[in-house]
Coordinates of N, CA and C in Angstrom, one line a residue:
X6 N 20.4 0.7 15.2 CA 19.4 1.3 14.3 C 19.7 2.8 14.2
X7 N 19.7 3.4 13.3 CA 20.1 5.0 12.9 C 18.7 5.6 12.9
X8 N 19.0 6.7 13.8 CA 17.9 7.4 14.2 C 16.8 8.3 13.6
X9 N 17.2 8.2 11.7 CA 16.5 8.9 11.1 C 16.6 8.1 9.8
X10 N 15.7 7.5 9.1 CA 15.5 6.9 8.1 C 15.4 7.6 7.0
X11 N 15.9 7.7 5.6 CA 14.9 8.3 4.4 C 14.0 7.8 4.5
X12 N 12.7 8.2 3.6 CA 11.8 8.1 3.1 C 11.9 7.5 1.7
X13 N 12.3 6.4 1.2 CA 12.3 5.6 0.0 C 10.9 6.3 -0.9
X14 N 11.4 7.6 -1.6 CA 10.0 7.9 -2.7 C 10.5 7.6 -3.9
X15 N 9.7 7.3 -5.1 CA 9.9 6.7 -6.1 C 10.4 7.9 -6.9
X16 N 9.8 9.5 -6.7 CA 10.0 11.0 -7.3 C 10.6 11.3 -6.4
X17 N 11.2 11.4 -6.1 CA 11.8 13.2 -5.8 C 12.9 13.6 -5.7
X18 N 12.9 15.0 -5.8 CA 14.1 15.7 -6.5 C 15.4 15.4 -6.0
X19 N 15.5 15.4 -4.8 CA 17.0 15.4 -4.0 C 16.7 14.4 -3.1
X20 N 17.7 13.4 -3.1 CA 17.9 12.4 -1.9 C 18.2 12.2 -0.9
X21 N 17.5 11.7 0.5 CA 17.3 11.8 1.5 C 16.7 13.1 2.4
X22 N 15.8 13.5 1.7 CA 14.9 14.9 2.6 C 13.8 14.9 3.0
X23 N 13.6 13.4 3.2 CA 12.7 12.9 3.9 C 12.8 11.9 4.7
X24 N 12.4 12.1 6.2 CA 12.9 11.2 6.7 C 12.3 10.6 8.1
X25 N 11.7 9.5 8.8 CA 11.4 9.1 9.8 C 12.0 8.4 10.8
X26 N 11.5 9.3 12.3 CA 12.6 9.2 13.5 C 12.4 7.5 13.7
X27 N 12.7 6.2 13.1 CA 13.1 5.2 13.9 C 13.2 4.5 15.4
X28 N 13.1 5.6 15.8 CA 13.0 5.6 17.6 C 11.6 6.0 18.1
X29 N 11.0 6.5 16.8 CA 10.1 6.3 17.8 C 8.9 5.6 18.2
X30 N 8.0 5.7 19.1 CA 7.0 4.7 19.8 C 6.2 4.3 18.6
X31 N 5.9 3.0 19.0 CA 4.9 1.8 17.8 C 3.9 2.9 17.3
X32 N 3.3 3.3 18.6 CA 1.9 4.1 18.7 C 2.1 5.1 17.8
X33 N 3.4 6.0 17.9 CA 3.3 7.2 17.0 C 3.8 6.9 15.7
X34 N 4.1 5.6 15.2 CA 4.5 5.5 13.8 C 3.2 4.8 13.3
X35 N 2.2 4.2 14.0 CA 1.6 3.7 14.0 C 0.4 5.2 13.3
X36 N 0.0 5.8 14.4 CA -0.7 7.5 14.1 C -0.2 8.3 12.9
X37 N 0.8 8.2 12.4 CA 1.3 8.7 11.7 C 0.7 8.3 9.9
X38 N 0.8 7.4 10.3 CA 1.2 6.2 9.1 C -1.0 6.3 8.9
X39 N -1.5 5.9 9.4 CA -2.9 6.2 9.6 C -3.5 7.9 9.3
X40 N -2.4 8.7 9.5 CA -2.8 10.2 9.3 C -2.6 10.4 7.7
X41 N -1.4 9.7 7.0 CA -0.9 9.8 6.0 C -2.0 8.5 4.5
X42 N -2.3 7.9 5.5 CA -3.6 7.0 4.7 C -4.4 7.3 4.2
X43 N -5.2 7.8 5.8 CA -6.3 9.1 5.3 C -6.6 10.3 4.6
X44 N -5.1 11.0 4.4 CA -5.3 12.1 3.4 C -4.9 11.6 2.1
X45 N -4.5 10.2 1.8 CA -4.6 9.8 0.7 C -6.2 9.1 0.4
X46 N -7.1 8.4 1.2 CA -8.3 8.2 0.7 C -9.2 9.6 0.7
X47 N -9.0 10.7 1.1 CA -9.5 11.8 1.1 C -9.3 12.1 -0.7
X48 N -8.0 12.3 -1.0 CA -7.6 12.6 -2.6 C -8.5 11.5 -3.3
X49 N -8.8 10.4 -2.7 CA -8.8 9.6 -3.7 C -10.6 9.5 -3.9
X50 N -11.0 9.9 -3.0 CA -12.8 10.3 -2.7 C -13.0 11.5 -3.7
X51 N -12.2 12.7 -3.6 CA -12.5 13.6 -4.7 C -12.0 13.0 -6.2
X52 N -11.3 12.3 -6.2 CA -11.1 11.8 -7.7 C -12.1 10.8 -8.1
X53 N -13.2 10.2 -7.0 CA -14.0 9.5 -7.6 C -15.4 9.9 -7.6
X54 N -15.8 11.0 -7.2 CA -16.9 11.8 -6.2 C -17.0 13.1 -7.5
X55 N -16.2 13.3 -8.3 CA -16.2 14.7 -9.0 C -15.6 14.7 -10.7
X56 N -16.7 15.0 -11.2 CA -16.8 14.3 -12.6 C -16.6 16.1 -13.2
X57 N -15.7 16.8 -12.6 CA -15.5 18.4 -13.1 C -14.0 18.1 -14.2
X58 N -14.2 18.9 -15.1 CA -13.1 18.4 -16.2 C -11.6 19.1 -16.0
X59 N -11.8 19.9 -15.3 CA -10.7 20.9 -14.9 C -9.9 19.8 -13.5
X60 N -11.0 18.8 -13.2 CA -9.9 17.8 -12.1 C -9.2 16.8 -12.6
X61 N -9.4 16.1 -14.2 CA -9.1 15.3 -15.3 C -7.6 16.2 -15.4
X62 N -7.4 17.4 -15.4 CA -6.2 17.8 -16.0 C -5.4 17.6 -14.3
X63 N -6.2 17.7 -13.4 CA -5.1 17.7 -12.3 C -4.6 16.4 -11.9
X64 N -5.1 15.2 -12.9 CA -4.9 14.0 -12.0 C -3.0 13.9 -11.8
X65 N -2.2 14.7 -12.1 CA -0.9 14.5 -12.5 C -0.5 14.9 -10.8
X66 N -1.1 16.2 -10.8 CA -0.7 16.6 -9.3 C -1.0 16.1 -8.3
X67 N -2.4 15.6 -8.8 CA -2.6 14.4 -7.3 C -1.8 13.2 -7.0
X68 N -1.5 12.5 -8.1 CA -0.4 11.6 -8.5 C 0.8 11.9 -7.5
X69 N 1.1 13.2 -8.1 CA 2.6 13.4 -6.9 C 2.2 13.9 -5.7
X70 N 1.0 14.0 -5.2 CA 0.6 14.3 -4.0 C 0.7 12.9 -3.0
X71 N 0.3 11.9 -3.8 CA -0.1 11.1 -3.2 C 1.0 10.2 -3.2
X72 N 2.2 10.2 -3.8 CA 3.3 9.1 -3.8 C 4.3 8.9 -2.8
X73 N 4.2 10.8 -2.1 CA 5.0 10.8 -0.9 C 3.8 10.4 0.0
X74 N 3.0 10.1 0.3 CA 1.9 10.2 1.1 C 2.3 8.3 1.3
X75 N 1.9 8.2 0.4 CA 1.9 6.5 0.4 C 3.2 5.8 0.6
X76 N 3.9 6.4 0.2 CA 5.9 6.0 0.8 C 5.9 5.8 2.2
X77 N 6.0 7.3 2.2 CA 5.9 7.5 4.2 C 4.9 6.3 4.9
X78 N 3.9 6.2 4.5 CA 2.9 5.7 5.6 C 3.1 3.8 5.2
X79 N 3.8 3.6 4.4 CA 4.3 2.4 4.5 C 5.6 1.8 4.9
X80 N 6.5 2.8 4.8 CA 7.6 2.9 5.6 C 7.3 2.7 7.4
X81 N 6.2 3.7 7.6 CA 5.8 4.1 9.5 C 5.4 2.5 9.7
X82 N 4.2 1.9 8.7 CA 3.9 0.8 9.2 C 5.1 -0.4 9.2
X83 N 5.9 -0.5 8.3 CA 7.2 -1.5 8.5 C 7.9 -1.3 9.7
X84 N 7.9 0.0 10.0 CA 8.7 0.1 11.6 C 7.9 0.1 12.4
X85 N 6.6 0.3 12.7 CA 5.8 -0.3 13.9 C 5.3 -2.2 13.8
X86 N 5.7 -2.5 12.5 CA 5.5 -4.0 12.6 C 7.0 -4.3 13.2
X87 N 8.0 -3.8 12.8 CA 9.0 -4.4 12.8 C 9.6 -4.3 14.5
X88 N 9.1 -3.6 15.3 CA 9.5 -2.7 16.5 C 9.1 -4.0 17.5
X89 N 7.5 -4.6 17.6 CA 7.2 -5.7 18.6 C 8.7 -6.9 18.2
X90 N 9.0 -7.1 17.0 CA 10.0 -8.4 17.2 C 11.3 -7.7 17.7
X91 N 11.6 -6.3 17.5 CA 13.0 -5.9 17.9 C 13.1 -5.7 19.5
X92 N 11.7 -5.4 20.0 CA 12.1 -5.6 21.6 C 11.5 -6.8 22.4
X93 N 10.7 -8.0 21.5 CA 10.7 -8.9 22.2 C 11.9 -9.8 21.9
X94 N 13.2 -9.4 21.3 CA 14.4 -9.8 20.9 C 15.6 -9.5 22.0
X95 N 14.6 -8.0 22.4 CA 15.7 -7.3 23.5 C 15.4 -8.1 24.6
X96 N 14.2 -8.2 25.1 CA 13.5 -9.1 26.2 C 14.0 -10.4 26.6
X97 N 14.1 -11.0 25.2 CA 14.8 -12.6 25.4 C 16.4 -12.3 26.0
X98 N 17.2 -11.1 25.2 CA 18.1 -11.4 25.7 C 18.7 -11.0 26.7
X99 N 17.8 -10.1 27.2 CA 17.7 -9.6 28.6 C 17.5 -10.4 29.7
X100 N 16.5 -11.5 29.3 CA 16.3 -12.7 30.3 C 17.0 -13.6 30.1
X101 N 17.8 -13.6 29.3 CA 18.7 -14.9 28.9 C 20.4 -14.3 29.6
X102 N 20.4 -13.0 30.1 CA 22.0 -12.6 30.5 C 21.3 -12.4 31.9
X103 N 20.2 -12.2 32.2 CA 20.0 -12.3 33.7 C 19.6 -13.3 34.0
X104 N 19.2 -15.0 33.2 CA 19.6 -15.9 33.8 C 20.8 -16.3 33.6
X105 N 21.7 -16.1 33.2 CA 23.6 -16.5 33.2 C 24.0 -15.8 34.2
X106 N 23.1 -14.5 35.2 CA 24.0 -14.4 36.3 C 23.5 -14.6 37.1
X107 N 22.5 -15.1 37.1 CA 22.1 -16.4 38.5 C 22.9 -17.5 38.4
X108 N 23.4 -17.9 37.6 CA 24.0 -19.1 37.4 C 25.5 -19.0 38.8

């Protein structure tokens, strides 16, 4: 596994300048990914909470506010789902080469 992932965003300008460390703990892709949620239901509370007409013209900016927001934090969550099967993978084969040298 390569230690820095892009960030797969649907916009942006230049390719690969976003990127998540792969290595690291469930827990902190997990925090992450939950930090990046939250400030998207935050945006998404003032877009429903605020009937001001000057926010109608901003809906464009929140749009791209929110695309890297929601990329990343779906990305964090694929690698903390994906992390429990990659080391109960290592585990098996770990117990599977230290029982061949009991053998």
């Amino acid at each position: 596994m390569t230690e820095f992932l892009p960030v797969p965003l649907e916009s942006r300008p230049y390719e690969d300048v976003m990127f998540i460390n792969a290595l690291a703990s469930v827990e902190q892709l997990r925090d992450a990914a939950l930090r990046r949620l939250t400030a998207v239901e935050d945006l998404l509370c003032l877009l429903e909470d605020d009937s001001d007409p000057g926010l109608i013209r901003a809906t464009s900016r929140l749009a791209s506010a929110l695309s890297p927001l929601v990329s990343e934090a779906r990305q964090l969550y694929e690698l903390a789902l994906d992390r429990p099967t990659e080391e109960r993978g290592k585990a098996r084969l770990a117990s599977q080469e230290s029982g061949a040298a009991l053998r």
